[in-house]
mmCIF file of C-alpha atoms and ligand atoms in Angstrom:
data_model
loop_
_atom_site.group_PDB
_atom_site.id
_atom_site.type_symbol
_atom_site.label_atom_id
_atom_site.label_comp_id
_atom_site.label_asym_id
_atom_site.label_seq_id
_atom_site.Cartn_x
_atom_site.Cartn_y
_atom_site.Cartn_z
ATOM 1 C CA MET A 58 0.000 0.000 0.000
ATOM 2 C CA THR A 59 1.281 3.476 -0.841
ATOM 3 C CA LYS A 60 1.893 5.550 2.215
ATOM 4 C CA PHE A 61 -0.644 8.253 2.910
ATOM 5 C CA ALA A 62 -0.251 11.713 4.432
ATOM 6 C CA LEU A 63 -2.344 14.578 5.758
ATOM 7 C CA ALA A 64 -1.545 18.153 6.785
ATOM 8 C CA ILE A 65 -3.812 21.047 7.762
ATOM 9 C CA HIS A 66 -3.601 24.726 8.579
ATOM 10 C CA GLY A 67 -5.899 26.987 10.570
ATOM 11 C CA GLY A 68 -4.525 30.206 9.122
ATOM 12 C CA CYS A 69 -1.395 32.300 9.474
ATOM 13 C CA GLY A 70 -3.363 35.070 11.218
ATOM 14 C CA VAL A 71 -2.230 33.694 14.558
ATOM 15 C CA MET A 72 -2.311 36.059 17.503
ATOM 16 C CA ALA A 73 0.654 37.025 19.610
ATOM 17 C CA ARG A 74 0.995 34.459 22.371
ATOM 18 C CA LEU A 75 -0.324 36.811 25.022
ATOM 19 C CA ASP A 76 -3.516 37.687 23.137
ATOM 20 C CA LEU A 77 -5.251 34.484 24.238
ATOM 21 C CA ASP A 78 -5.261 32.734 27.571
ATOM 22 C CA GLU A 79 -3.777 29.269 27.778
ATOM 23 C CA GLU A 80 -7.185 27.572 27.829
ATOM 24 C CA GLU A 81 -8.096 29.123 24.486
ATOM 25 C CA TRP A 82 -4.796 28.130 22.918
ATOM 26 C CA ILE A 83 -5.339 24.580 24.079
ATOM 27 C CA ALA A 84 -8.917 24.558 22.753
ATOM 28 C CA ALA A 85 -7.748 25.751 19.321
ATOM 29 C CA ARG A 86 -4.951 23.175 19.160
ATOM 30 C CA ARG A 87 -7.396 20.499 20.242
ATOM 31 C CA ASP A 88 -9.680 21.374 17.344
ATOM 32 C CA LEU A 89 -6.712 21.058 14.993
ATOM 33 C CA GLY A 90 -6.173 17.589 16.431
ATOM 34 C CA ARG A 91 -9.840 16.707 15.924
ATOM 35 C CA ALA A 92 -9.651 17.881 12.319
ATOM 36 C CA LEU A 93 -6.612 15.665 11.735
ATOM 37 C CA GLU A 94 -8.351 12.707 13.367
ATOM 38 C CA ALA A 95 -11.344 13.169 11.059
ATOM 39 C CA GLY A 96 -9.176 13.261 7.938
ATOM 40 C CA TYR A 97 -6.894 10.483 9.081
ATOM 41 C CA ALA A 98 -9.820 8.149 9.783
ATOM 42 C CA VAL A 99 -10.744 8.427 6.095
ATOM 43 C CA LEU A 100 -7.199 7.739 4.882
ATOM 44 C CA GLU A 101 -6.553 4.911 7.317
ATOM 45 C CA SER A 102 -9.587 2.991 6.111
ATOM 46 C CA GLY A 103 -8.396 3.249 2.510
ATOM 47 C CA GLY A 104 -10.592 6.238 1.713
ATOM 48 C CA ARG A 105 -9.934 9.044 -0.717
ATOM 49 C CA ALA A 106 -7.741 12.103 -0.197
ATOM 50 C CA LEU A 107 -10.691 14.189 -1.413
ATOM 51 C CA ASP A 108 -12.891 12.911 1.421
ATOM 52 C CA ALA A 109 -10.072 13.308 3.949
ATOM 53 C CA VAL A 110 -9.443 16.993 3.183
ATOM 54 C CA GLN A 111 -13.168 17.700 3.217
ATOM 55 C CA ALA A 112 -13.609 15.949 6.583
ATOM 56 C CA ALA A 113 -10.726 17.894 8.132
ATOM 57 C CA VAL A 114 -11.959 21.248 6.802
ATOM 58 C CA ILE A 115 -15.502 20.636 8.071
ATOM 59 C CA VAL A 116 -14.194 20.234 11.644
ATOM 60 C CA MET A 117 -12.346 23.552 11.366
ATOM 61 C CA GLU A 118 -15.339 25.306 9.740
ATOM 62 C CA ASP A 119 -17.468 24.175 12.691
ATOM 63 C CA SER A 120 -14.889 25.338 15.253
ATOM 64 C CA PRO A 121 -15.137 28.940 16.534
ATOM 65 C CA HIS A 122 -11.345 29.176 16.701
ATOM 66 C CA PHE A 123 -10.640 29.567 13.001
ATOM 67 C CA ASN A 124 -11.651 32.034 10.314
ATOM 68 C CA ALA A 125 -14.027 29.831 8.287
ATOM 69 C CA GLY A 126 -17.671 28.834 8.736
ATOM 70 C CA HIS A 127 -18.624 29.430 12.402
ATOM 71 C CA GLY A 128 -16.124 32.056 13.574
ATOM 72 C CA ALA A 129 -15.478 33.584 10.140
ATOM 73 C CA ALA A 130 -14.285 37.171 9.693
ATOM 74 C CA LEU A 131 -16.718 40.053 9.137
ATOM 75 C CA ASN A 132 -16.476 42.364 6.140
ATOM 76 C CA GLU A 133 -16.686 46.179 6.221
ATOM 77 C CA ASN A 134 -20.475 46.020 6.568
ATOM 78 C CA GLY A 135 -20.333 43.504 9.411
ATOM 79 C CA VAL A 136 -21.395 40.711 7.042
ATOM 80 C CA HIS A 137 -19.851 37.251 6.603
ATOM 81 C CA GLU A 138 -18.982 36.384 3.006
ATOM 82 C CA LEU A 139 -17.486 32.925 2.782
ATOM 83 C CA ASP A 140 -15.098 31.512 0.178
ATOM 84 C CA ALA A 141 -14.078 27.860 -0.253
ATOM 85 C CA SER A 142 -12.745 25.397 -2.799
ATOM 86 C CA ILE A 143 -11.690 21.787 -3.158
ATOM 87 C CA MET A 144 -9.615 20.051 -5.841
ATOM 88 C CA ASP A 145 -9.057 16.441 -6.825
ATOM 89 C CA GLY A 146 -5.476 15.888 -8.031
ATOM 90 C CA ARG A 147 -6.440 12.690 -9.835
ATOM 91 C CA SER A 148 -8.896 14.227 -12.294
ATOM 92 C CA LEU A 149 -8.121 17.943 -11.791
ATOM 93 C CA ALA A 150 -11.828 18.308 -11.035
ATOM 94 C CA ALA A 151 -12.561 21.197 -8.692
ATOM 95 C CA GLY A 152 -15.427 23.095 -7.118
ATOM 96 C CA ALA A 153 -15.626 26.481 -5.404
ATOM 97 C CA VAL A 154 -17.982 29.024 -3.874
ATOM 98 C CA SER A 155 -17.325 32.681 -3.145
ATOM 99 C CA ALA A 156 -19.096 35.372 -1.133
ATOM 100 C CA ALA A 157 -21.633 32.844 0.193
ATOM 101 C CA ARG A 158 -23.560 34.156 3.180
ATOM 102 C CA HIS A 159 -25.556 31.234 4.473
ATOM 103 C CA VAL A 160 -24.177 27.792 3.664
ATOM 104 C CA ARG A 161 -23.054 26.296 6.965
ATOM 105 C CA ASN A 162 -20.109 24.395 5.488
ATOM 106 C CA PRO A 163 -18.892 26.141 2.335
ATOM 107 C CA VAL A 164 -16.510 23.271 1.565
ATOM 108 C CA LYS A 165 -19.514 20.947 1.179
ATOM 109 C CA ALA A 166 -20.996 23.252 -1.466
ATOM 110 C CA ALA A 167 -17.607 23.348 -3.220
ATOM 111 C CA ARG A 168 -17.461 19.549 -3.153
ATOM 112 C CA ALA A 169 -20.969 19.266 -4.603
ATOM 113 C CA LEU A 170 -19.928 21.531 -7.475
ATOM 114 C CA LEU A 171 -16.851 19.363 -8.025
ATOM 115 C CA GLU A 172 -19.058 16.283 -8.264
ATOM 116 C CA GLN A 173 -21.481 18.043 -10.582
ATOM 117 C CA GLY A 174 -18.590 19.049 -12.849
ATOM 118 C CA ASP A 175 -19.849 22.312 -14.316
ATOM 119 C CA PRO A 176 -19.929 25.174 -13.320
ATOM 120 C CA LEU A 177 -16.793 25.079 -11.206
ATOM 121 C CA LEU A 178 -17.434 28.233 -9.160
ATOM 122 C CA LEU A 179 -20.686 29.815 -7.982
ATOM 123 C CA THR A 180 -20.748 33.173 -6.224
ATOM 124 C CA GLY A 181 -22.975 35.161 -3.858
ATOM 125 C CA PRO A 182 -26.698 34.370 -3.552
ATOM 126 C CA ALA A 183 -26.413 31.768 -6.329
ATOM 127 C CA ALA A 184 -23.937 29.790 -4.226
ATOM 128 C CA ASP A 185 -26.309 29.818 -1.255
ATOM 129 C CA ARG A 186 -29.278 28.888 -3.448
ATOM 130 C CA PHE A 187 -27.332 25.990 -4.929
ATOM 131 C CA ALA A 188 -26.407 24.760 -1.439
ATOM 132 C CA GLU A 189 -29.983 24.989 -0.209
ATOM 133 C CA ASP A 190 -31.384 23.324 -3.343
ATOM 134 C CA ILE A 191 -29.174 20.261 -2.875
ATOM 135 C CA GLY A 192 -30.131 19.986 0.789
ATOM 136 C CA LEU A 193 -27.052 21.400 2.511
ATOM 137 C CA ALA A 194 -27.566 23.135 5.873
ATOM 138 C CA VAL A 195 -27.941 26.905 5.640
ATOM 139 C CA GLU A 196 -27.742 29.283 8.587
ATOM 140 C CA PRO A 197 -28.641 32.861 9.435
ATOM 141 C CA GLN A 198 -25.660 35.230 9.446
ATOM 142 C CA ASN A 199 -25.440 35.300 13.248
ATOM 143 C CA TYR A 200 -24.554 31.589 13.297
ATOM 144 C CA PHE A 201 -21.143 32.535 11.888
ATOM 145 C CA THR A 202 -20.466 35.441 14.283
ATOM 146 C CA THR A 203 -18.318 35.180 17.404
ATOM 147 C CA GLY A 204 -17.367 37.851 19.964
ATOM 148 C CA ARG A 205 -13.759 37.692 18.840
ATOM 149 C CA ARG A 206 -14.656 38.523 15.240
ATOM 150 C CA ARG A 207 -16.806 41.456 16.322
ATOM 151 C CA ALA A 208 -13.892 42.749 18.415
ATOM 152 C CA ALA A 209 -11.466 42.219 15.526
ATOM 153 C CA LEU A 210 -13.717 44.213 13.175
ATOM 154 C CA ALA A 211 -13.998 47.049 15.707
ATOM 155 C CA ALA A 212 -10.206 47.026 16.196
ATOM 156 C CA MET A 213 -9.613 47.086 12.441
ATOM 157 C CA LYS A 214 -12.030 49.961 11.930
ATOM 158 C CA ALA A 215 -10.255 51.867 14.741
ATOM 159 C CA HIS A 216 -6.924 51.264 12.972
ATOM 160 C CA VAL A 217 -8.352 52.578 9.701
ATOM 161 C CA GLU A 218 -9.728 55.647 11.508
ATOM 162 C CA ALA A 219 -6.360 56.309 13.140
ATOM 163 C CA GLY A 220 -4.431 55.637 9.929
ATOM 164 C CA THR A 221 -2.597 52.670 11.479
ATOM 165 C CA ALA A 222 -4.162 49.833 9.441
ATOM 166 C CA ALA A 223 -0.730 48.710 8.224
ATOM 167 C CA ARG A 224 0.317 48.063 11.827
ATOM 168 C CA ALA A 225 -2.718 45.890 12.677
ATOM 169 C CA SER A 226 -1.711 42.479 13.990
ATOM 170 C CA GLU A 227 -1.981 39.446 11.734
ATOM 171 C CA SER A 228 -4.860 38.117 13.847
ATOM 172 C CA GLU A 229 -6.804 41.338 13.362
ATOM 173 C CA LYS A 230 -6.337 40.980 9.642
ATOM 174 C CA HIS A 231 -7.032 37.447 8.529
ATOM 175 C CA GLY A 232 -7.008 33.637 8.794
ATOM 176 C CA THR A 233 -8.238 30.629 6.799
ATOM 177 C CA VAL A 234 -8.426 26.845 7.112
ATOM 178 C CA GLY A 235 -7.132 24.245 4.704
ATOM 179 C CA ALA A 236 -6.076 20.640 4.268
ATOM 180 C CA VAL A 237 -3.938 18.614 1.866
ATOM 181 C CA ALA A 238 -3.729 14.841 1.594
ATOM 182 C CA LEU A 239 -2.169 11.919 -0.238
ATOM 183 C CA ASP A 240 -4.210 8.724 -0.060
ATOM 184 C CA SER A 241 -3.213 5.072 -0.271
ATOM 185 C CA HIS A 242 -4.218 5.012 -3.959
ATOM 186 C CA GLY A 243 -1.593 7.684 -4.677
ATOM 187 C CA ASP A 244 -4.161 10.432 -5.228
ATOM 188 C CA LEU A 245 -3.681 13.992 -3.992
ATOM 189 C CA ALA A 246 -6.324 16.540 -2.922
ATOM 190 C CA ALA A 247 -6.543 19.996 -1.366
ATOM 191 C CA ALA A 248 -9.322 22.082 0.202
ATOM 192 C CA THR A 249 -9.460 25.607 1.632
ATOM 193 C CA SER A 250 -12.199 27.646 3.371
ATOM 194 C CA THR A 251 -12.187 31.198 4.711
ATOM 195 C CA GLY A 252 -14.087 34.257 5.803
ATOM 196 C CA GLY A 253 -11.397 36.357 4.098
ATOM 197 C CA TYR A 254 -9.958 39.184 6.174
ATOM 198 C CA ASN A 255 -11.565 41.428 8.748
ATOM 199 C CA ASN A 256 -13.107 44.592 7.340
ATOM 200 C CA LYS A 257 -12.660 43.389 3.745
ATOM 201 C CA PRO A 258 -14.645 45.305 1.131
ATOM 202 C CA ASP A 259 -18.176 44.162 0.355
ATOM 203 C CA GLY A 260 -18.009 41.561 -2.431
ATOM 204 C CA ARG A 261 -14.244 41.084 -2.211
ATOM 205 C CA VAL A 262 -13.163 37.560 -3.168
ATOM 206 C CA GLY A 263 -9.779 36.214 -2.087
ATOM 207 C CA ASP A 264 -7.537 33.397 -3.222
ATOM 208 C CA SER A 265 -9.186 30.558 -1.304
ATOM 209 C CA PRO A 266 -11.836 29.789 -3.960
ATOM 210 C CA ILE A 267 -9.412 30.434 -6.837
ATOM 211 C CA ILE A 268 -7.985 27.175 -8.158
ATOM 212 C CA GLY A 269 -4.238 27.552 -8.684
ATOM 213 C CA ALA A 270 -3.991 30.434 -6.209
ATOM 214 C CA GLY A 271 -5.157 29.354 -2.734
ATOM 215 C CA THR A 272 -5.878 25.718 -3.579
ATOM 216 C CA TYR A 273 -4.218 23.346 -6.014
ATOM 217 C CA ALA A 274 -3.665 19.594 -6.416
ATOM 218 C CA ARG A 275 -2.150 17.573 -9.227
ATOM 219 C CA ASN A 276 -1.427 13.861 -8.987
ATOM 220 C CA GLY A 277 2.239 12.942 -9.224
ATOM 221 C CA VAL A 278 3.237 16.433 -8.086
ATOM 222 C CA CYS A 279 1.701 17.988 -4.962
ATOM 223 C CA ALA A 280 -1.348 19.444 -3.226
ATOM 224 C CA VAL A 281 -1.296 22.963 -1.728
ATOM 225 C CA SER A 282 -3.590 25.053 0.495
ATOM 226 C CA GLY A 283 -2.612 28.652 1.279
ATOM 227 C CA THR A 284 -3.344 31.296 3.884
ATOM 228 C CA GLY A 285 -2.444 34.976 3.830
ATOM 229 C CA LYS A 286 -3.152 38.074 1.796
ATOM 230 C CA GLY A 287 -5.199 36.568 -1.001
ATOM 231 C CA GLU A 288 -4.522 39.264 -3.576
ATOM 232 C CA TYR A 289 -0.849 38.210 -3.593
ATOM 233 C CA PHE A 290 -1.622 34.502 -3.774
ATOM 234 C CA ILE A 291 -3.745 35.255 -6.836
ATOM 235 C CA ARG A 292 -1.084 37.418 -8.506
ATOM 236 C CA HIS A 293 1.590 34.796 -7.954
ATOM 237 C CA VAL A 294 -0.800 31.924 -8.693
ATOM 238 C CA ALA A 295 0.892 30.555 -5.587
ATOM 239 C CA GLY A 296 -0.497 27.020 -5.436
ATOM 240 C CA HIS A 297 0.239 26.379 -9.080
ATOM 241 C CA GLU A 298 3.647 28.033 -8.725
ATOM 242 C CA VAL A 299 4.615 25.525 -6.023
ATOM 243 C CA ALA A 300 3.477 22.655 -8.255
ATOM 244 C CA SER A 301 5.350 24.088 -11.258
ATOM 245 C CA ARG A 302 8.584 24.345 -9.290
ATOM 246 C CA VAL A 303 8.265 20.763 -8.074
ATOM 247 C CA ASP A 304 7.227 19.396 -11.462
ATOM 248 C CA TYR A 305 9.306 21.398 -13.942
ATOM 249 C CA LEU A 306 12.350 22.422 -11.889
ATOM 250 C CA GLY A 307 12.482 19.216 -9.888
ATOM 251 C CA GLU A 308 12.693 21.145 -6.608
ATOM 252 C CA SER A 309 11.858 19.395 -3.370
ATOM 253 C CA LEU A 310 8.528 20.357 -1.814
ATOM 254 C CA GLU A 311 10.434 22.033 1.012
ATOM 255 C CA THR A 312 12.472 24.210 -1.378
ATOM 256 C CA ALA A 313 9.545 25.087 -3.651
ATOM 257 C CA THR A 314 7.212 26.086 -0.818
ATOM 258 C CA ARG A 315 9.854 28.125 0.991
ATOM 259 C CA LYS A 316 10.660 30.052 -2.205
ATOM 260 C CA VAL A 317 7.026 30.977 -2.691
ATOM 261 C CA ILE A 318 6.358 31.966 0.942
ATOM 262 C CA MET A 319 9.736 33.528 1.815
ATOM 263 C CA ASN A 320 10.535 35.155 -1.569
ATOM 264 C CA ASP A 321 7.467 35.692 -3.744
ATOM 265 C CA LEU A 322 5.157 36.496 -0.815
ATOM 266 C CA LYS A 323 7.726 38.071 1.497
ATOM 267 C CA ASP A 324 5.975 41.457 1.584
ATOM 268 C CA VAL A 325 2.732 40.099 3.028
ATOM 269 C CA GLY A 326 1.712 37.648 5.751
ATOM 270 C CA ALA A 327 1.553 34.222 4.120
ATOM 271 C CA GLY A 328 1.780 30.511 4.801
ATOM 272 C CA LEU A 329 0.687 27.205 3.308
ATOM 273 C CA VAL A 330 0.577 23.477 3.819
ATOM 274 C CA ALA A 331 1.559 21.094 1.043
ATOM 275 C CA VAL A 332 2.082 17.396 0.492
ATOM 276 C CA ASP A 333 3.882 15.783 -2.438
ATOM 277 C CA ALA A 334 3.315 12.523 -4.287
ATOM 278 C CA GLN A 335 5.727 10.697 -1.946
ATOM 279 C CA GLY A 336 3.962 11.940 1.186
ATOM 280 C CA ALA A 337 6.503 14.619 2.167
ATOM 281 C CA ILE A 338 4.867 17.507 4.015
ATOM 282 C CA ALA A 339 5.841 21.198 4.126
ATOM 283 C CA ALA A 340 4.224 23.963 6.202
ATOM 284 C CA PRO A 341 6.208 27.222 5.833
ATOM 285 C CA TYR A 342 4.921 30.602 7.042
ATOM 286 C CA ASN A 343 6.449 34.064 7.251
ATOM 287 C CA THR A 344 4.249 35.386 10.098
ATOM 288 C CA ASP A 345 4.679 34.966 13.874
ATOM 289 C CA GLY A 346 2.740 31.754 13.756
ATOM 290 C CA MET A 347 0.405 29.554 11.782
ATOM 291 C CA PHE A 348 -2.111 27.099 13.179
ATOM 292 C CA ARG A 349 -1.029 23.842 11.596
ATOM 293 C CA GLY A 350 -0.825 20.116 12.099
ATOM 294 C CA TRP A 351 0.020 16.847 10.406
ATOM 295 C CA VAL A 352 -0.095 13.111 10.925
ATOM 296 C CA ASN A 353 3.006 10.982 10.447
ATOM 297 C CA ASP A 354 3.007 7.512 8.908
ATOM 298 C CA LYS A 355 2.684 5.907 12.347
ATOM 299 C CA GLY A 356 -0.600 7.757 12.859
ATOM 300 C CA GLU A 357 0.927 10.178 15.377
ATOM 301 C CA ILE A 358 -0.754 13.583 15.360
ATOM 302 C CA PHE A 359 1.181 16.842 15.778
ATOM 303 C CA VAL A 360 -0.301 20.328 16.160
ATOM 304 C CA ALA A 361 1.253 23.780 16.496
ATOM 305 C CA SER A 362 0.485 27.484 16.487
ATOM 306 C CA HIS A 363 3.929 29.043 16.960
ATOM 307 C CA ALA A 364 7.339 27.337 17.020
ATOM 308 C CA GLU A 365 6.516 24.644 19.611
ATOM 309 C CA VAL A 366 5.017 21.437 18.278
ATOM 310 C CA TYR A 367 2.644 19.405 20.481
ATOM 311 C CA ARG A 368 1.612 15.778 20.363
ATOM 312 C CA TYR A 369 -2.170 15.369 20.196
ATOM 313 C CA PRO A 370 -3.902 14.503 22.446
ATOM 314 C CA GLU A 371 -1.214 13.811 25.108
ATOM 315 C CA ASP A 372 0.306 17.302 25.321
ATOM 316 C CA LEU A 373 -3.065 19.063 25.424
ATOM 317 C CA GLN A 374 -4.615 17.436 28.491
HETATM 318 N N1 LIG B 570 -6.304 33.960 2.096
HETATM 319 C C1 LIG B 570 -7.446 34.539 2.730
HETATM 320 C C2 LIG B 570 -8.006 35.602 1.848
HETATM 321 O O1 LIG B 570 -7.266 36.403 1.320
HETATM 322 C C3 LIG B 570 -7.191 35.132 4.066
HETATM 323 C C4 LIG B 570 -6.141 34.486 4.907
HETATM 324 O O2 LIG B 570 -5.774 33.353 4.738
HETATM 325 O O3 LIG B 570 -5.640 35.145 5.819
HETATM 326 O O4 LIG B 570 -9.208 35.671 1.734
#
């Protein structure tokens, strides 16, 4: 059996250590562990990478600790507009939604579009209508709102008022969740889901639902899910750039991902997780921290927010 692999991120908009009390840090890391468990259970039973990344992202969308689904960022009007995508490296099939306001799990709507085949991306009210029509759970806007996101929006608006927006902390700005996997059949997949960044303009769409930018998977090469200032991921076609470096230049996943995050995207907060066709994992970031985690081939789960890496669940009791 080919070895399988799974890695996730919960965004590079990680707060300074002192911004959260220890209990909250532990709760967030625990949810990363639960997301990895959900994805790993799929892979371990011989399931598909596509199902594994979806399962992991759903856990993080449902968690209040990450900027996707419940707990997503608010835009300039105090509205949640959700972006998500998923890609199958075997067929290059993909699905995406952008600026959705009601679908509880945007990644499920993206997956349904992938299965349907055409169109690939639906936006705004049409994305929500599609989700509702196929029987996915939809929620009122307040389902997605948490106290922390309200505070982050108020803080961001205060920065804009004072002319200090550029100095806002990474956590005040953004976040995202994503997963990449290699399954025992040798197939790769990636999925990403986000509320975008706090105080984003009405109707703004980031990189997360853009195939090749925030999400990309190609069998035999790698799968990538990004987090950070989406406009730059789109300009650099970051996910596809990583795959191109690995495929055409023969760079290792480690080298290719570091070049994109540390060189191409050095002027903005950015990070990603990636897995290659051999199961190697990379998770570079250029911010203070990035919620992230992975499972090794013995089934051991590791989670992290800053430099320290914790074993799940042992270290989080
Ligand atoms: N990439 C997301 C976006 O630009 C935000 C983030 O990951 O911080 O919408």
